[in-house]
Amino acid sequence: MAQVLIVDDQDRLAELCRRAIPEHTFRGPARGWAEASEELARGRTDVVLLDLHFDLPPEALLGVGPGCDLEAVRRRQGIEILGAIRRRWPALPVVLTTSREELSLEQVDGEEYTYFLDDDRVDAQALRAQLESILAVRRGDDADGPVYWGRSVVMSQIRRTLAILSRGRLPVVLSGPTGTGKSLLARHFVHAHSGRRGRFVAVDLSTLPRDLGAATLFGAVRGAYTGSVADRTGAFEAADGGTLFLDEVGNLSADAQKLLLTVLQEGFVTRIGDLKERPVDVKVVVATNDDLRARVADGSFRADLYTRLNPATAVTLPRLVDRNPDWARLVEFSVERALQGPTLRGQLEEHAARGSVGLRRVVVVAGGALPEPEPGVVVVLFPDRALRALSAHDWPGNQREFSMVVENAISFALAELAAVPPGERPDVVSIRSKLVRDLLDHAEDAPVGGGPRFSVTLRPQATLNRVATEVERQYFVELWRETGGDFGKMADRLLGDASQGRKVQLRFNQLGLKVRELRGGAP
Amino acid sequence: MIDRVRALRHDLGKYVALQITSLPPDPTTEDLAEAVRADVLATRRGPDRTVAAVELWDAASPALRAALADNPSFLLLDQAMEGLRRLGPAITADRPDRRDLEQAASCARAAADAVRALDRSVRR
């Protein structure tokens, strides 16, 4: 369900859209720039429908100057509003609800994201088709199958870089913290964009015994090692003509590193215990959490292999929180992906059947208004508070953790709704913010790494209270920094209630913390 | 002249068949009546006022008539608007005749098409 803002001084287009295109939420009409900018700043908007002529008083018009022709300003007010939108939201799709023909002499800002009607006779079917095509492009902009790119500058650059590297012959190195989607990218982006028709083969070197790594990658002949009772094809041969993804490449043994170097240099593979060279054409993608340069420096990773892996073009994936994601869109994306799995989909279908709602379509609402019931439509609702809890979390497990929390949230919510409580809408699966917070608390216990770490020096006579207070003190400092010194936000994180800021501030003072010192960077 | 016709194209042409054009192929008489009334009698509707198609035409046409009297698109538009004027009482009746509604819908579509053709011809 897309959020569409209508900017128009008339009511009729908004009424038509709500009636004829119920699958999307139409807000407005905002009557002029003042209302439009307020609405745009308030929340997520996927598309704007913007009229051209605004019959407004002079004080409500943009572009009014001394001695100007007011009627002319009204007639082209939509162009003025478009210019103002472009200054603040340069990539927001805007449909001018007029034909390009009508504006043949006008220049419009942000042509790439500005659309016109094919004809200025507005037809709901044509408008729906146009909206769908804009939204499809937008979805395509921020997702590739299971890969969520979002719209951050850093991810756009990574996407461009990987698109180039995917087509080349050289290896691709993916690095970055756990859960940032290295294996997803290798399979669903690098391999998909490589133009190769062979298989995608993945080998996780962190789970292989080191002495089996070489045989797994390069194959072996019978009797090459203890227990080798038959000839074995290696991953390189299996991936011939395709892509081989080596996860945690830093775990390769010294022997396997040498063999890998040979394959990369010579383009043929020799099974362990064999003399026959077999040509292979494989796109190699490696992923690592390790700092391979440091490993070269300490002698545990071959310098020549490191060079051959093409480290100059290594792609480092950022942490989820550093991508500044659109949380509502990320929730939608993750729910849609989760519901493609048969288990969760089955649970949802059972729930719909219990409430006598024939399930034809699932609509995800994250942080928005609950739509009116519609036959065959089940709404998965993440209310504002749940969305805020998700966006306030630091996601040390990154996108993998996010997907798991979202999937768990739906699963638990469905279990809680085993019988639809009286008075509740059977077509709505609402994810309570408390459930989300509980899941996040559990997630914080998981050893995923990357989150804040506190250290306490144990002294001979340190009491438990003293140790606990020190940890609490460090935690408060961390939270204070994360929330920009906002006690309300700290209270929301600590107590789930932003109105308890005063209580948190009192405890802050009791712990001997001083805002002035924290601002000044003093301990 | 160009600006006046462009304004008419936007104000009248865009809205006079807005709901009619979006009706399903064989609408009920109630749906047809609702669409025709909305398009023809409340062509422009904002928070402060409602303007009918005929009022928009009456406000714009005197200034255009002398210069465009021989323009075929203007004549078609004039004809369509007169049709809407004539059918006004019929479409506001408690139980409007379906044929009157269909005629009004046809006039509204013709008006929308004619005003666009007029705009193109004036620009040329």
XYZ file of C-alpha atoms in Angstrom:
647
model
C 0.000 0.000 0.000
C 1.553 3.241 -1.144
C 1.142 6.602 0.522
C 0.010 9.130 -2.065
C -0.306 12.824 -1.263
C -2.735 14.818 -3.386
C -1.954 18.512 -3.725
C -4.947 20.216 -5.288
C -7.276 23.098 -4.474
C -10.201 20.963 -5.650
C -11.732 17.909 -3.945
C -12.765 15.827 -6.911
C -9.515 14.107 -7.844
C -8.963 12.984 -4.236
C -12.502 11.595 -4.065
C -12.068 9.756 -7.339
C -8.765 8.220 -6.267
C -10.119 7.017 -2.922
C -13.110 5.474 -4.604
C -11.418 3.916 -7.639
C -7.955 3.006 -6.286
C -8.616 1.658 -2.770
C -5.374 -0.316 -2.597
C -3.395 2.841 -1.834
C -3.778 5.509 0.835
C -4.550 8.943 -0.578
C -3.846 11.845 1.779
C -5.026 15.382 1.263
C -5.906 17.273 -0.739
C -3.289 19.666 0.534
C -4.390 23.060 -0.706
C -1.190 24.759 -1.675
C 2.479 24.624 -0.698
C 2.032 25.366 3.011
C -0.187 22.335 3.604
C 1.786 20.163 1.189
C 5.134 20.820 2.875
C 3.592 20.090 6.277
C 2.194 16.773 5.025
C 5.437 15.801 3.320
C 7.442 16.529 6.453
C 4.991 14.577 8.615
C 5.558 11.077 7.263
C 6.308 8.762 4.423
C 5.041 9.729 0.985
C 5.696 7.526 -2.040
C 4.124 9.657 -4.746
C 2.627 13.138 -5.022
C -0.277 13.951 -7.333
C -0.003 17.672 -8.046
C -2.523 19.893 -9.788
C -1.467 22.840 -11.911
C -4.028 25.570 -11.266
C -4.659 26.707 -7.692
C -7.434 29.184 -7.059
C -5.933 30.524 -3.834
C -5.677 33.961 -2.183
C -2.395 35.803 -2.906
C -0.935 35.128 0.555
C -1.226 31.371 -0.015
C 0.517 31.432 -3.405
C 4.188 30.861 -4.157
C 5.912 33.149 -6.651
C 3.912 36.309 -5.981
C 5.942 39.467 -6.570
C 5.166 43.161 -6.853
C 3.106 43.930 -9.953
C 2.806 40.281 -10.991
C -0.220 38.918 -12.798
C -1.974 36.997 -9.999
C -4.109 35.000 -12.387
C -0.999 33.823 -14.230
C 0.616 32.825 -10.927
C -2.487 30.832 -10.022
C -2.482 29.158 -13.423
C 1.076 27.885 -12.990
C 1.082 27.454 -9.225
C 1.681 23.711 -9.613
C 5.032 24.443 -11.270
C 6.007 26.715 -8.372
C 5.041 24.009 -5.866
C 6.983 21.411 -7.861
C 10.074 23.628 -7.658
C 9.674 23.927 -3.883
C 9.228 20.145 -3.547
C 12.353 19.523 -5.615
C 14.474 21.741 -3.378
C 13.685 19.537 -0.352
C 12.766 16.171 -1.874
C 14.692 15.953 -5.156
C 13.919 12.296 -5.877
C 10.264 12.153 -4.796
C 8.044 11.022 -7.688
C 5.536 13.744 -8.575
C 2.729 13.292 -11.080
C 1.502 16.565 -12.503
C -2.170 15.886 -13.133
C -2.093 17.471 -16.532
C -0.677 16.469 -19.902
C 2.816 17.365 -21.042
C 1.139 19.011 -24.012
C -0.497 21.575 -21.759
C 2.901 22.559 -20.448
C 4.807 22.408 -23.691
C 6.528 25.719 -23.063
C 7.279 25.193 -19.386
C 10.456 23.849 -17.874
C 9.868 21.559 -14.918
C 12.314 20.693 -12.177
C 13.572 17.157 -11.618
C 12.407 15.714 -14.950
C 13.670 12.288 -13.969
C 11.117 12.002 -11.171
C 8.332 14.116 -12.671
C 5.508 12.491 -14.575
C 2.563 13.755 -16.575
C -0.746 12.204 -17.472
C -0.841 10.721 -20.944
C -3.849 12.867 -21.505
C -5.334 15.500 -19.205
C -8.652 13.671 -19.211
C -8.141 11.838 -15.935
C -9.180 8.211 -16.098
C -8.970 6.185 -12.873
C -7.732 3.072 -14.669
C -5.004 4.967 -16.484
C -4.038 6.765 -13.286
C -3.866 3.469 -11.394
C -1.651 1.974 -14.114
C 0.616 4.999 -14.012
C 0.897 4.854 -10.213
C 1.716 1.145 -10.345
C 4.420 1.723 -12.903
C 5.983 4.520 -10.831
C 5.815 2.388 -7.688
C 7.313 -0.593 -9.503
C 10.266 1.534 -10.584
C 10.588 2.819 -7.041
C 10.465 -0.694 -5.606
C 13.006 -1.724 -8.223
C 15.098 1.212 -7.070
C 15.311 -0.010 -3.525
C 15.176 -3.789 -3.839
C 16.470 -6.675 -5.963
C 14.634 -9.814 -5.006
C 15.647 -10.452 -1.398
C 18.266 -7.679 -1.384
C 17.115 -4.420 0.187
C 19.174 -1.475 -1.023
C 17.227 1.434 0.376
C 17.983 4.892 -0.895
C 21.106 5.883 0.959
C 23.950 7.361 -1.036
C 26.427 4.760 0.199
C 24.243 1.831 -0.909
C 23.614 3.456 -4.308
C 27.365 3.680 -4.821
C 27.855 0.071 -3.738
C 25.142 -1.034 -6.127
C 26.776 0.766 -9.050
C 30.211 -0.631 -8.141
C 28.912 -4.190 -7.830
C 27.010 -3.946 -11.108
C 30.325 -3.128 -12.818
C 32.361 -5.728 -10.925
C 29.759 -8.444 -11.553
C 30.291 -8.304 -15.302
C 34.084 -8.444 -15.129
C 36.330 -11.518 -14.828
C 38.160 -10.480 -11.670
C 37.175 -11.706 -8.192
C 34.918 -9.633 -5.998
C 35.660 -9.112 -2.303
C 32.732 -8.381 0.005
C 33.460 -7.340 3.549
C 31.399 -5.912 6.367
C 29.841 -6.885 9.679
C 27.727 -9.975 10.139
C 24.204 -9.892 8.765
C 24.802 -7.123 6.246
C 23.826 -9.405 3.370
C 27.125 -10.481 1.837
C 25.901 -13.920 0.749
C 22.565 -12.521 -0.470
C 24.427 -10.007 -2.596
C 26.743 -12.645 -3.994
C 23.868 -14.913 -5.024
C 21.135 -12.476 -5.961
C 23.109 -9.552 -7.301
C 26.648 -10.457 -8.381
C 25.705 -13.820 -9.904
C 22.440 -12.461 -11.299
C 24.243 -9.564 -12.999
C 27.254 -11.546 -14.165
C 25.566 -12.818 -17.309
C 26.884 -16.308 -16.492
C 24.708 -19.299 -17.196
C 26.462 -21.755 -14.895
C 25.495 -22.519 -11.331
C 25.913 -20.406 -8.232
C 27.827 -22.478 -5.670
C 28.398 -21.297 -2.107
C 30.941 -22.720 0.330
C 31.021 -21.518 3.922
C 34.626 -22.010 4.949
C 33.880 -21.228 8.594
C 31.882 -24.454 8.946
C 34.277 -26.760 7.077
C 37.028 -28.630 8.900
C 40.226 -26.969 7.666
C 41.662 -30.221 6.348
C 38.576 -30.795 4.176
C 38.578 -27.274 2.708
C 40.894 -28.089 -0.182
C 39.029 -31.265 -1.226
C 35.700 -29.423 -1.051
C 36.941 -26.620 -3.270
C 39.152 -28.438 -5.730
C 37.877 -32.030 -5.602
C 39.876 -35.194 -4.888
C 40.527 -38.599 -6.362
C 39.800 -41.820 -4.521
C 42.400 -42.519 -1.854
C 43.780 -38.976 -1.834
C 43.154 -38.764 1.895
C 41.938 -41.022 4.665
C 38.275 -41.867 4.096
C 38.295 -40.766 0.448
C 36.529 -43.760 -1.065
C 35.507 -42.260 -4.416
C 36.474 -39.486 -6.805
C 35.009 -36.209 -5.710
C 34.066 -33.158 -7.808
C 35.057 -29.876 -6.178
C 33.131 -26.627 -5.902
C 35.201 -25.021 -8.670
C 34.177 -27.655 -11.172
C 30.557 -27.495 -9.979
C 30.541 -23.735 -10.528
C 32.195 -23.887 -13.962
C 30.568 -21.221 -16.134
C 28.957 -19.704 -13.043
C 29.867 -18.148 -9.717
C 31.641 -19.554 -6.671
C 31.035 -17.779 -3.388
C 33.595 -18.418 -0.660
C 32.256 -17.199 2.662
C 34.808 -16.448 5.402
C 37.746 -16.840 3.046
C 40.092 -15.988 5.901
C 39.506 -19.539 7.239
C 41.324 -21.195 4.317
C 44.310 -23.304 5.317
C 47.739 -22.378 3.975
C 47.631 -25.277 1.476
C 44.200 -24.355 0.229
C 45.281 -20.717 -0.145
C 48.091 -21.840 -2.427
C 45.737 -23.970 -4.541
C 43.239 -21.151 -4.788
C 45.970 -18.841 -6.006
C 46.846 -21.343 -8.734
C 43.251 -21.598 -9.946
C 42.907 -17.819 -10.033
C 46.187 -17.404 -11.888
C 46.055 -20.312 -14.313
C 42.340 -20.897 -14.825
C 42.476 -24.628 -14.220
C 41.880 -26.841 -11.244
C 43.658 -30.023 -10.204
C 41.840 -32.417 -7.909
C 43.739 -33.423 -4.783
C 45.804 -36.491 -5.560
C 45.414 -36.074 -9.313
C 47.719 -34.744 -12.009
C 45.071 -33.865 -14.557
C 44.415 -30.149 -15.010
C 40.802 -29.253 -15.679
C 40.025 -25.811 -17.129
C 37.398 -23.842 -15.212
C 35.763 -20.491 -15.887
C 34.445 -19.310 -12.556
C 33.543 -15.905 -11.193
C 34.902 -15.910 -7.647
C 33.256 -13.877 -4.919
C 34.802 -13.957 -1.454
C 33.400 -12.600 1.771
C 35.127 -11.952 5.025
C 34.692 -10.353 8.396
C 38.448 -10.375 8.808
C 40.793 -7.559 7.976
C 42.689 -9.484 5.277
C 45.363 -6.791 5.019
C 46.125 -7.294 8.708
C 46.145 -11.050 8.142
C 48.721 -10.563 5.383
C 50.784 -8.420 7.734
C 50.769 -11.102 10.452
C 51.611 -13.798 7.893
C 48.407 -15.861 8.200
C 47.114 -14.965 4.723
C 49.213 -15.127 1.544
C 50.142 -11.724 0.147
C 50.061 -12.974 -3.461
C 46.559 -14.426 -3.003
C 45.420 -11.210 -1.357
C 46.668 -9.247 -4.370
C 45.035 -11.693 -6.801
C 41.660 -11.245 -5.037
C 41.477 -7.705 -6.395
C 41.366 -5.925 -3.011
C 41.463 -2.465 -4.620
C 37.796 -2.851 -5.515
C 36.707 -4.521 -2.257
C 33.175 -3.556 -1.286
C 32.509 -2.911 2.391
C 28.867 -3.169 3.387
C 27.817 -0.716 6.100
C 25.918 -1.532 9.274
C 22.139 -1.315 8.912
C 21.868 1.769 11.117
C 24.572 3.534 9.103
C 22.459 3.135 5.982
C 19.865 5.516 7.418
C 17.054 3.278 6.188
C 13.450 4.223 5.608
C 12.229 2.007 8.457
C 8.629 1.828 7.277
C 9.709 0.692 3.833
C 12.166 -1.778 5.335
C 9.372 -3.270 7.460
C 7.155 -3.596 4.397
C 9.950 -5.216 2.455
C 10.781 -7.637 5.268
C 7.147 -8.618 5.871
C 6.601 -9.249 2.178
C 9.723 -11.396 2.069
C 8.772 -13.268 5.240
C 5.297 -14.043 3.896
C 6.808 -15.705 0.861
C 7.848 -18.541 3.161
C 5.255 -21.333 3.326
C 5.176 -21.566 7.143
C 4.298 -17.975 7.919
C 2.036 -17.721 4.908
C 0.220 -20.840 6.144
C -0.165 -19.353 9.625
C -1.615 -16.193 8.133
C -4.019 -18.139 5.929
C -5.201 -20.117 8.980
C -5.735 -16.873 10.888
C -7.674 -15.375 7.989
C -9.834 -18.493 7.737
C -10.630 -18.335 11.493
C -11.828 -14.768 11.064
C -13.742 -15.703 7.897
C -11.565 -13.378 5.838
C -10.779 -14.934 2.461
C -7.096 -14.113 1.988
C -6.472 -12.652 -1.446
C -3.953 -9.964 -0.613
C -1.805 -8.818 2.295
C -1.336 -5.126 2.928
C 1.498 -4.019 5.210
C 1.009 -0.769 7.111
C 4.055 0.466 8.998
C 3.499 3.582 11.036
C 0.466 4.717 9.085
C -3.305 4.836 9.459
C -5.298 1.611 9.432
C -7.191 1.312 6.145
C -10.893 0.515 5.948
C -11.735 -3.222 5.755
C -11.792 -4.625 2.257
C -12.955 -8.097 1.209
C -10.071 -10.531 0.903
C -7.490 -8.153 2.353
C -5.534 -8.873 5.544
C -3.614 -5.977 7.051
C -0.330 -6.550 8.905
C -0.061 -3.448 11.050
C 3.099 -2.176 12.742
C 1.718 0.782 14.734
C 3.798 3.929 15.261
C 5.170 2.768 18.622
C 6.303 -0.569 17.214
C 7.969 1.191 14.312
C 9.680 3.598 16.693
C 10.991 0.668 18.757
C 12.438 -0.908 15.607
C 14.047 2.310 14.442
C 15.555 3.015 17.880
C 17.323 -0.366 18.044
C 20.986 -0.448 17.017
C 20.740 -3.755 15.087
C 24.130 -5.320 15.765
C 23.007 -8.308 13.669
C 22.077 -5.895 10.895
C 19.608 -6.844 8.193
C 19.570 -10.533 9.090
C 18.558 -9.658 12.631
C 15.947 -7.194 11.368
C 14.351 -9.812 9.101
C 14.274 -12.333 11.933
C 12.667 -9.921 14.385
C 10.003 -8.962 11.843
C 9.286 -12.599 11.023
C 9.130 -13.526 14.709
C 6.879 -10.562 15.428
C 4.319 -11.709 12.862
C 4.540 -15.291 14.018
C 4.024 -14.413 17.702
C 1.288 -11.918 16.882
C -0.574 -14.608 14.949
C -0.191 -17.023 17.848
C -1.553 -14.407 20.264
C -4.503 -13.866 17.940
C -5.410 -17.570 17.898
C -8.930 -16.470 18.737
C -9.933 -13.048 17.502
C -10.817 -11.040 20.611
C -14.310 -9.556 20.640
C -14.374 -6.110 19.114
C -11.130 -6.614 17.183
C -11.060 -6.544 13.430
C -10.387 -10.089 12.153
C -8.673 -8.709 9.051
C -5.931 -6.950 11.052
C -2.784 -8.559 12.476
C -1.501 -5.847 14.749
C 2.065 -6.113 16.038
C 2.110 -4.705 19.561
C 5.036 -2.488 20.448
C 5.596 -4.542 23.625
C 6.036 -7.686 21.542
C 8.608 -5.893 19.397
C 10.451 -4.624 22.462
C 10.464 -8.122 23.999
C 11.920 -9.552 20.803
C 14.525 -6.814 20.713
C 15.464 -7.496 24.328
C 16.069 -11.129 23.408
C 17.976 -10.048 20.341
C 20.245 -7.947 22.509
C 21.127 -11.046 24.507
C 22.225 -12.860 21.375
C 25.986 -12.938 20.773
C 25.940 -11.156 17.423
C 28.671 -8.647 18.190
C 28.909 -5.044 17.070
C 26.838 -3.491 19.908
C 28.179 -1.389 22.739
C 30.574 -3.117 25.180
C 31.115 -2.050 28.757
C 34.188 -2.775 30.761
C 34.683 -2.904 34.492
C 37.985 -3.288 36.247
C 37.458 -5.685 39.129
C 39.197 -4.581 42.275
C 39.722 -6.848 45.297
C 36.964 -5.272 47.328
C 34.493 -4.343 44.573
C 30.953 -5.067 45.691
C 28.300 -6.310 43.303
C 26.498 -3.003 43.707
C 29.605 -1.071 42.720
C 30.118 -3.199 39.587
C 26.429 -2.918 38.621
C 26.467 0.840 39.128
C 29.531 1.224 36.945
C 27.916 -0.744 34.118
C 24.716 1.250 34.536
C 26.716 4.463 34.411
C 28.407 3.469 31.168
C 25.097 2.389 29.708
C 23.563 5.775 30.534
C 26.479 7.563 28.873
C 26.074 5.413 25.763
C 22.328 6.050 25.637
C 22.812 9.752 26.266
C 25.114 9.935 23.257
C 22.876 7.808 21.044
C 19.805 9.893 21.781
C 21.589 13.209 21.448
C 21.053 13.935 25.144
C 17.263 13.596 24.936
C 16.001 12.228 28.280
C 12.578 11.527 26.781
C 14.125 9.274 24.166
C 16.274 7.644 26.814
C 13.136 6.948 28.864
C 11.468 5.485 25.813
C 14.406 3.126 25.343
C 14.785 2.236 29.011
C 11.190 2.172 30.206
C 9.153 2.136 27.018
C 7.618 5.450 28.027
C 8.967 8.725 26.694
C 7.084 10.745 29.299
C 9.357 9.387 32.060
C 12.296 11.581 31.020
C 12.366 13.302 34.403
C 12.763 9.975 36.206
C 15.638 9.019 33.918
C 17.276 12.400 34.460
C 17.114 11.906 38.248
C 18.833 8.546 37.964
C 21.349 10.133 35.581
C 22.214 12.632 38.298
C 22.335 9.930 40.998
C 24.935 8.119 38.936
C 27.103 11.214 39.149
C 26.804 12.004 35.449
C 26.938 15.626 34.356
C 25.600 16.872 31.037
C 28.195 19.648 30.916
C 31.034 17.178 31.204
C 29.547 14.852 28.588
C 29.098 17.747 26.184
C 32.654 18.810 26.784
C 33.835 15.266 26.190
C 35.241 14.945 29.701
C 34.730 11.588 31.428
C -6.506 33.951 -26.354
C -4.101 31.031 -25.884
C -4.105 31.506 -22.119
C -7.888 31.681 -21.957
C -8.307 28.475 -23.930
C -5.621 26.767 -21.867
C -7.462 27.779 -18.687
C -10.711 26.421 -20.090
C -8.985 23.176 -21.034
C -7.781 22.783 -17.460
C -10.898 23.908 -15.609
C -13.546 22.384 -17.833
C -11.805 19.751 -19.935
C -10.124 17.988 -17.040
C -13.140 17.746 -14.757
C -16.270 17.648 -16.947
C -15.946 13.908 -17.578
C -13.736 12.947 -14.606
C -16.087 10.474 -12.941
C -17.963 9.508 -16.101
C -14.745 8.312 -17.732
C -13.978 6.110 -14.737
C -17.337 4.300 -14.714
C -17.403 0.555 -15.475
C -18.682 -0.433 -18.940
C -22.322 -0.939 -17.946
C -22.975 1.174 -14.849
C -26.195 1.118 -12.850
C -28.508 4.082 -13.345
C -27.689 5.259 -9.808
C -23.939 5.225 -10.464
C -24.408 6.931 -13.815
C -26.602 9.625 -12.245
C -24.086 10.229 -9.472
C -21.189 10.526 -11.916
C -23.069 12.800 -14.322
C -24.273 15.082 -11.528
C -20.790 15.311 -10.006
C -19.116 16.037 -13.337
C -21.703 18.391 -14.823
C -23.154 20.189 -11.820
C -20.093 20.263 -9.522
C -17.355 20.403 -12.139
C -14.987 22.368 -9.939
C -15.495 21.771 -6.245
C -13.284 23.123 -3.504
C -13.803 23.898 0.159
C -15.453 27.248 -0.544
C -17.452 26.917 -3.715
C -18.844 24.645 -6.384
C -19.001 25.643 -10.048
C -21.050 23.842 -12.711
C -19.716 23.153 -16.198
C -22.231 25.524 -17.767
C -21.153 28.339 -15.419
C -17.513 27.828 -16.436
C -18.533 27.929 -20.060
C -20.683 31.048 -19.626
C -17.794 32.829 -17.937
C -15.249 31.947 -20.610
C -17.125 31.732 -23.917
C -18.148 35.388 -24.572
C -14.521 36.467 -24.846
C -13.750 33.575 -27.216
C -16.830 33.530 -29.406
C -15.972 36.412 -31.727
C -12.483 35.163 -32.491
C -13.285 31.466 -32.700
C -16.753 31.445 -34.230
C -15.468 29.536 -37.279
C -13.263 27.101 -35.373
C -14.763 23.573 -35.744
C -13.627 22.528 -32.270
C -15.193 25.625 -30.748
C -18.453 24.814 -32.524
C -18.376 21.242 -31.227
C -17.672 22.481 -27.724
C -20.484 25.014 -27.960
C -22.836 22.293 -29.122
C -21.830 19.930 -26.305
C -22.239 22.648 -23.682
C -25.653 23.619 -24.991
C -26.593 19.937 -24.742
C -25.538 19.917 -21.091
C -27.500 23.135 -20.462
C -30.600 21.598 -22.010
C -30.261 18.373 -20.019
C -29.656 20.159 -16.703
C -33.212 19.888 -15.355
C -33.491 16.242 -16.473
C -30.380 15.083 -14.657
C -31.382 16.795 -11.425
C -34.793 15.106 -11.403
C -35.578 12.724 -8.547
C -35.791 9.796 -10.940
C -33.782 10.770 -13.988
C -34.366 8.968 -17.231
C -31.431 6.737 -18.147
C -31.419 8.017 -21.743
C -31.071 11.605 -20.519
C -28.181 10.567 -18.313
C -26.475 8.745 -21.169
C -26.921 11.783 -23.409
C -25.473 14.040 -20.735
C -22.508 11.692 -20.298
C -21.975 11.723 -24.029
C -22.091 15.552 -24.112
C -19.614 15.717 -21.224
C -17.157 13.432 -23.026
C -17.618 15.431 -26.234
C -16.961 18.677 -24.340
C -13.765 17.252 -22.804
C -12.508 16.125 -26.215
C -13.495 19.345 -27.981
C -11.796 21.653 -25.510
C -8.520 19.764 -25.904
C -8.810 19.900 -29.683
C -9.574 23.619 -29.434
C -6.484 24.206 -27.318
C -4.305 22.397 -29.854
C -5.762 24.316 -32.789
C -5.347 27.691 -31.073
C -1.709 26.944 -30.259
C -1.046 25.988 -33.842
